DNA sequence: CGCGTCACG
DNA sequence: GACGTACGTGACGCGC
């Protein structure tokens, strides 16, 4: 049976207004706002998917309003006169709607002097006359007049894609209380404030419906007015009858307009993929692009990496393309900030934030650690100087002082929660991870607050300017520094508000006026920075790394920090005592050997004892005029048969382990959770790596048996295990790929021992000695090699080291080429780039000072490799929880990241299932953006402790 | 607060 | 001829 023709008429203009207000303010990689365009594109996509359904479209057209006046203005000049101008960031989206439609190869209809509604009505009636069904894709109430069934059985209905609802006669009756053919009469009576259709003052939807239901139609209702009982309604109907008649004409749809294109022109065929793919890719609609690629059964095509644009470091970058320069912002004015102390004021600010759809926020807490501190207040900013502070946990400055007036904390959080969690409002934080953690813990009885979606100005700054610290101004990404650098504004220093040292007070004790100035300023500054960075990201090619890697990582890492990891306190204490005993006994022996007591932990005293008092040789003084006593020096002495050297080395090791680990880790156990919560810095390492502080859980010992015991103190909860998954030799694999070294790639592909393979290539034979040398050289390559650096590590002369480097380059010419090309690129652009486009700046790469220059060169060789590795594991982290959830393993907890390793905690029974998902996500983490020509090997271990999981 | 040292990748 | 001597981190104790 042939499918009955079914015409879809899409009311494009009405749609984008709704999409604009419902969707977050996205921008495409060029910085153009495209939130509404995205919504529109998604809608077309959904419609296109219905193509093959039985009741799906056979014909489709998009109808748009054309700018300018319509015939209705000739009848009534005030028609649509009080419409506010379209929002600033919607205007550039109008032309893109046409692009989007063309990308789907769909016809667009627009005609001057006619509104979209008239064209829709005319097409609908024409189609109906031919016996076609018609679906109007809109939710505009005016169009509901068209709904119904013609004599020939052809029907007109409507589809509201946002609510995914079909609208037919019953739905119209629900809304208006009348059948569709009487909707115009109801509308004429009630008027329309948005379109400025006058109607009759004092008559709203209820009365209008009642009158039409009672009297049948408008004219009858007007005619019946004199007979009505005296009162306002009667008067209005009589006095304003003409207004109602005028309104009736205004709301009537023109159903016989000439059709710019014949109906047959709207026939749907298969939608060509190429123009669509180009459009989706141009605007960064990657989710749809993926589905498109999946749909055509081809492998996902790696999206184009950002072309490396030559950047003139001295020229401001904010002038590219057609992007309008930012309007200047007024200077920061603390007097403009509000302190919110009533629910009414709070509600007003929340409404402002919803209306602005972008809000910067900041939390103030009683202490610095996000896991232990209490929420003291929240600040919001919706524009420059439009900021407020909401105190929630302030008390008096001392115990006799009364707490200031504040909104009840639970009540305030209940009102803030919908705002902070709304998909339609972007929340901006400076180091948002901190605030995410505070708010996730606050309001706990109600599940906490899961702030989303977020932008983070600190992370944005990092993705734009990592490494740029040597250009005269600080290179950090802290708020005070960013405000100074980008806004020329000196923030109120925290210590000025809370003091320092012994006299420091909690933020909860700060008087509200000062607290407001400080806290609201933070939100204000964050808002302003966001405006600058959001524009710069696309202009400077940093959108990809920010949007795809670092931005989604914020919430992911925040959750890892909240999980924390369990440590066995008793076992740590036991080790501590054991170490203490050994330290004490070594101390005695060392003092005896030295012939006098001294402070072994003082390199100064130790050096003097060894090289002056005891007269040992090999003492070398550094620039501080002090003897060096580090491991290499002491090991050399030991090899020469100096017994005290061994003892000092042992003493050092144990002292280090005890103070840095066994003691410090016990102190780091949170009294609240009983676990240890590190804090990861997303901007700590210039290469893109994370760093870990308070405590640093990325340097827990593993290399020596004695140190490894500390890893055994990291344990899983009862009934659970720890799973450690690490990338095997990932940096060398990436070097093999990025430098294109066939021999190394082949060795990795074959699963060979890479250092042995290197030894075979370099020395022609593999034994312990050659493998060890090959390993050292392999690492030297990754770090930027020099003969003087390599020589002492191999125990050879610089000349011999140079010979090995030469051999290495001869056997693996790609490496030498990579180093040259990388350095040339960095010298020219002042930054390096990872496979995923992460930049790392090297402002001293062309320094006149050799040491400075060479240092930058070595770092520049390493940065793309170390940074790509960081990108890959970050991508794995971002994808991990969704992948685990999809596999029914949402309860698996990701706890730690140690550069090439992820540590999880999970029930024993889930090990096999989790192992599969985790291994797969990690191995595939570079795809589809970068297709690494070497497999990413992942090794997984499981055990009751971290030590046992290796 | 700078330095030397050493824990990790 | 001096410069420094492999990349990236963070924490500790000493001594000023």
Short mmCIF file of N, CA, C and O in Angstrom, two decimals, chain A residues 10-26 33-44 46 87 89-90 93-94 97 100 137-139 160-163 285 354-355 357 422-425:
data_model
loop_
_atom_site.label_atom_id
_atom_site.label_comp_id
_atom_site.label_asym_id
_atom_site.label_seq_id
_atom_site.Cartn_x
_atom_site.Cartn_y
_atom_site.Cartn_z
N UNK A 10 7.33 23.17 9.35
CA UNK A 10 8.06 23.50 10.57
C UNK A 10 8.07 25.02 10.77
O UNK A 10 8.53 25.76 9.90
N UNK A 11 7.57 25.44 11.91
CA UNK A 11 7.52 26.86 12.25
C UNK A 11 8.87 27.24 12.87
O UNK A 11 9.03 27.28 14.08
N UNK A 12 9.84 27.49 11.98
CA UNK A 12 11.22 27.66 12.43
C UNK A 12 11.43 28.84 13.36
O UNK A 12 12.11 28.73 14.39
N UNK A 13 10.82 29.97 13.03
CA UNK A 13 11.09 31.17 13.83
C UNK A 13 10.61 31.02 15.26
O UNK A 13 11.31 31.37 16.21
N UNK A 14 9.39 30.48 15.40
CA UNK A 14 8.87 30.32 16.75
C UNK A 14 9.74 29.35 17.54
O UNK A 14 9.97 29.51 18.74
N UNK A 15 10.24 28.35 16.81
CA UNK A 15 11.00 27.33 17.50
C UNK A 15 12.26 27.89 18.15
O UNK A 15 12.58 27.59 19.30
N UNK A 16 12.98 28.73 17.38
CA UNK A 16 14.27 29.14 17.96
C UNK A 16 14.10 30.05 19.17
O UNK A 16 14.94 30.05 20.06
N UNK A 17 13.01 30.80 19.22
CA UNK A 17 12.80 31.60 20.43
C UNK A 17 12.65 30.70 21.64
O UNK A 17 13.23 30.95 22.70
N UNK A 18 11.87 29.65 21.45
CA UNK A 18 11.69 28.73 22.58
C UNK A 18 13.00 28.03 22.92
O UNK A 18 13.36 27.87 24.08
N UNK A 19 13.69 27.58 21.88
CA UNK A 19 14.95 26.85 22.12
C UNK A 19 15.94 27.76 22.83
O UNK A 19 16.65 27.33 23.74
N UNK A 20 15.94 29.03 22.41
CA UNK A 20 16.87 29.97 23.01
C UNK A 20 16.67 30.06 24.52
O UNK A 20 17.63 30.06 25.29
N UNK A 21 15.43 30.11 24.93
CA UNK A 21 15.17 30.28 26.36
C UNK A 21 15.27 28.98 27.14
O UNK A 21 15.36 28.99 28.36
N UNK A 22 15.23 27.87 26.43
CA UNK A 22 15.26 26.60 27.15
C UNK A 22 16.66 26.00 27.25
O UNK A 22 16.90 25.11 28.06
N UNK A 23 17.58 26.43 26.39
CA UNK A 23 18.88 25.76 26.34
C UNK A 23 19.98 26.64 26.89
O UNK A 23 19.88 27.86 26.84
N UNK A 24 21.03 26.04 27.39
CA UNK A 24 22.15 26.83 27.90
C UNK A 24 22.83 27.59 26.76
O UNK A 24 22.73 27.18 25.61
N UNK A 25 23.51 28.67 27.08
CA UNK A 25 24.13 29.50 26.04
C UNK A 25 25.41 28.89 25.48
O UNK A 25 26.50 29.30 25.81
N UNK A 26 25.24 27.91 24.63
CA UNK A 26 26.42 27.28 24.01
C UNK A 26 27.04 28.21 22.97
O UNK A 26 26.35 29.04 22.40
N UNK A 33 27.41 32.34 19.45
CA UNK A 33 26.40 31.62 20.23
C UNK A 33 25.54 30.74 19.33
O UNK A 33 25.08 31.18 18.27
N UNK A 34 25.35 29.51 19.72
CA UNK A 34 24.59 28.58 18.88
C UNK A 34 23.63 27.69 19.68
O UNK A 34 23.20 26.66 19.18
N UNK A 35 23.31 28.12 20.91
CA UNK A 35 22.42 27.29 21.73
C UNK A 35 21.11 27.00 21.03
O UNK A 35 20.66 25.85 20.95
N UNK A 36 20.48 28.05 20.49
CA UNK A 36 19.19 27.87 19.84
C UNK A 36 19.35 27.08 18.54
O UNK A 36 18.51 26.25 18.19
N UNK A 37 20.46 27.33 17.86
CA UNK A 37 20.71 26.59 16.61
C UNK A 37 20.85 25.10 16.91
O UNK A 37 20.35 24.25 16.17
N UNK A 38 21.50 24.83 18.01
CA UNK A 38 21.65 23.42 18.38
C UNK A 38 20.29 22.78 18.65
O UNK A 38 19.99 21.68 18.20
N UNK A 39 19.46 23.50 19.39
CA UNK A 39 18.12 22.98 19.66
C UNK A 39 17.36 22.76 18.37
O UNK A 39 16.70 21.73 18.18
N UNK A 40 17.48 23.71 17.47
CA UNK A 40 16.79 23.62 16.19
C UNK A 40 17.30 22.43 15.37
O UNK A 40 16.53 21.65 14.80
N UNK A 41 18.63 22.27 15.37
CA UNK A 41 19.23 21.17 14.63
C UNK A 41 18.77 19.82 15.19
O UNK A 41 18.45 18.89 14.45
N UNK A 42 18.73 19.76 16.51
CA UNK A 42 18.27 18.51 17.14
C UNK A 42 16.83 18.20 16.74
O UNK A 42 16.48 17.05 16.49
N UNK A 43 16.02 19.26 16.68
CA UNK A 43 14.63 19.05 16.30
C UNK A 43 14.53 18.51 14.87
O UNK A 43 13.82 17.54 14.62
N UNK A 44 15.26 19.14 13.94
CA UNK A 44 15.23 18.65 12.56
C UNK A 44 15.69 17.19 12.51
O UNK A 44 15.17 16.37 11.76
N UNK A 46 15.43 14.93 14.80
CA UNK A 46 14.34 14.03 15.26
C UNK A 46 13.31 13.84 14.17
O UNK A 46 12.81 12.73 13.96
N UNK A 87 17.20 39.10 21.91
CA UNK A 87 18.41 39.16 22.73
C UNK A 87 19.67 39.19 21.86
O UNK A 87 19.70 38.59 20.79
N UNK A 89 22.49 37.76 21.96
CA UNK A 89 23.17 36.54 21.52
C UNK A 89 22.23 35.60 20.76
O UNK A 89 22.58 34.48 20.45
N UNK A 90 21.01 36.09 20.47
CA UNK A 90 20.13 35.30 19.60
C UNK A 90 20.24 35.80 18.16
O UNK A 90 20.16 35.02 17.21
N UNK A 93 22.08 34.11 15.53
CA UNK A 93 21.66 32.72 15.29
C UNK A 93 20.61 32.61 14.18
O UNK A 93 20.41 31.54 13.62
N UNK A 94 19.95 33.73 13.88
CA UNK A 94 18.91 33.65 12.85
C UNK A 94 19.44 33.15 11.50
O UNK A 94 18.88 32.21 10.93
N UNK A 97 20.04 29.47 11.32
CA UNK A 97 18.90 28.57 11.19
C UNK A 97 18.74 28.17 9.72
O UNK A 97 18.46 27.01 9.40
N UNK A 100 21.40 25.71 8.90
CA UNK A 100 21.09 24.39 9.45
C UNK A 100 20.09 23.67 8.54
O UNK A 100 20.24 22.49 8.23
N UNK A 137 4.67 21.71 12.83
CA UNK A 137 5.60 21.54 13.94
C UNK A 137 5.77 22.89 14.62
O UNK A 137 6.51 23.75 14.17
N UNK A 138 5.02 23.07 15.69
CA UNK A 138 4.98 24.34 16.40
C UNK A 138 4.15 24.14 17.64
O UNK A 138 3.49 23.12 17.81
N UNK A 139 4.19 25.14 18.51
CA UNK A 139 3.23 25.08 19.61
C UNK A 139 2.52 26.43 19.72
O UNK A 139 1.92 26.74 20.74
N UNK A 160 4.36 19.38 19.03
CA UNK A 160 5.25 20.18 19.88
C UNK A 160 6.47 19.31 20.19
O UNK A 160 6.41 18.41 21.04
N UNK A 161 7.56 19.57 19.48
CA UNK A 161 8.71 18.66 19.63
C UNK A 161 9.38 18.80 20.99
O UNK A 161 10.04 17.88 21.45
N UNK A 162 9.25 19.96 21.59
CA UNK A 162 9.90 20.12 22.89
C UNK A 162 9.22 19.27 23.96
O UNK A 162 9.87 18.71 24.82
N UNK A 163 7.89 19.24 23.87
CA UNK A 163 7.17 18.40 24.84
C UNK A 163 6.89 17.04 24.25
O UNK A 163 6.27 16.20 24.90
N UNK A 285 28.83 20.37 16.93
CA UNK A 285 27.73 19.53 17.43
C UNK A 285 28.17 18.07 17.34
O UNK A 285 27.69 17.28 16.52
N UNK A 354 18.23 33.20 36.59
CA UNK A 354 17.52 32.41 35.58
C UNK A 354 17.36 33.22 34.30
O UNK A 354 17.52 32.71 33.20
N UNK A 355 17.03 34.50 34.48
CA UNK A 355 16.82 35.34 33.30
C UNK A 355 18.13 35.54 32.54
O UNK A 355 18.16 35.53 31.31
N UNK A 357 20.67 33.53 32.55
CA UNK A 357 21.07 32.21 32.08
C UNK A 357 22.55 31.92 32.26
O UNK A 357 23.05 30.88 31.87
N UNK A 422 20.04 23.65 37.34
CA UNK A 422 19.28 23.80 36.10
C UNK A 422 20.16 23.71 34.86
O UNK A 422 21.16 24.41 34.74
N UNK A 423 19.75 22.89 33.92
CA UNK A 423 20.49 22.76 32.66
C UNK A 423 20.47 24.04 31.86
O UNK A 423 21.30 24.24 30.98
N UNK A 424 19.50 24.90 32.13
CA UNK A 424 19.34 26.10 31.32
C UNK A 424 20.20 27.26 31.81
O UNK A 424 20.24 28.30 31.18
N UNK A 425 20.85 27.08 32.96
CA UNK A 425 21.65 28.18 33.50
C UNK A 425 23.09 27.71 33.69
O UNK A 425 23.36 26.75 34.41
#
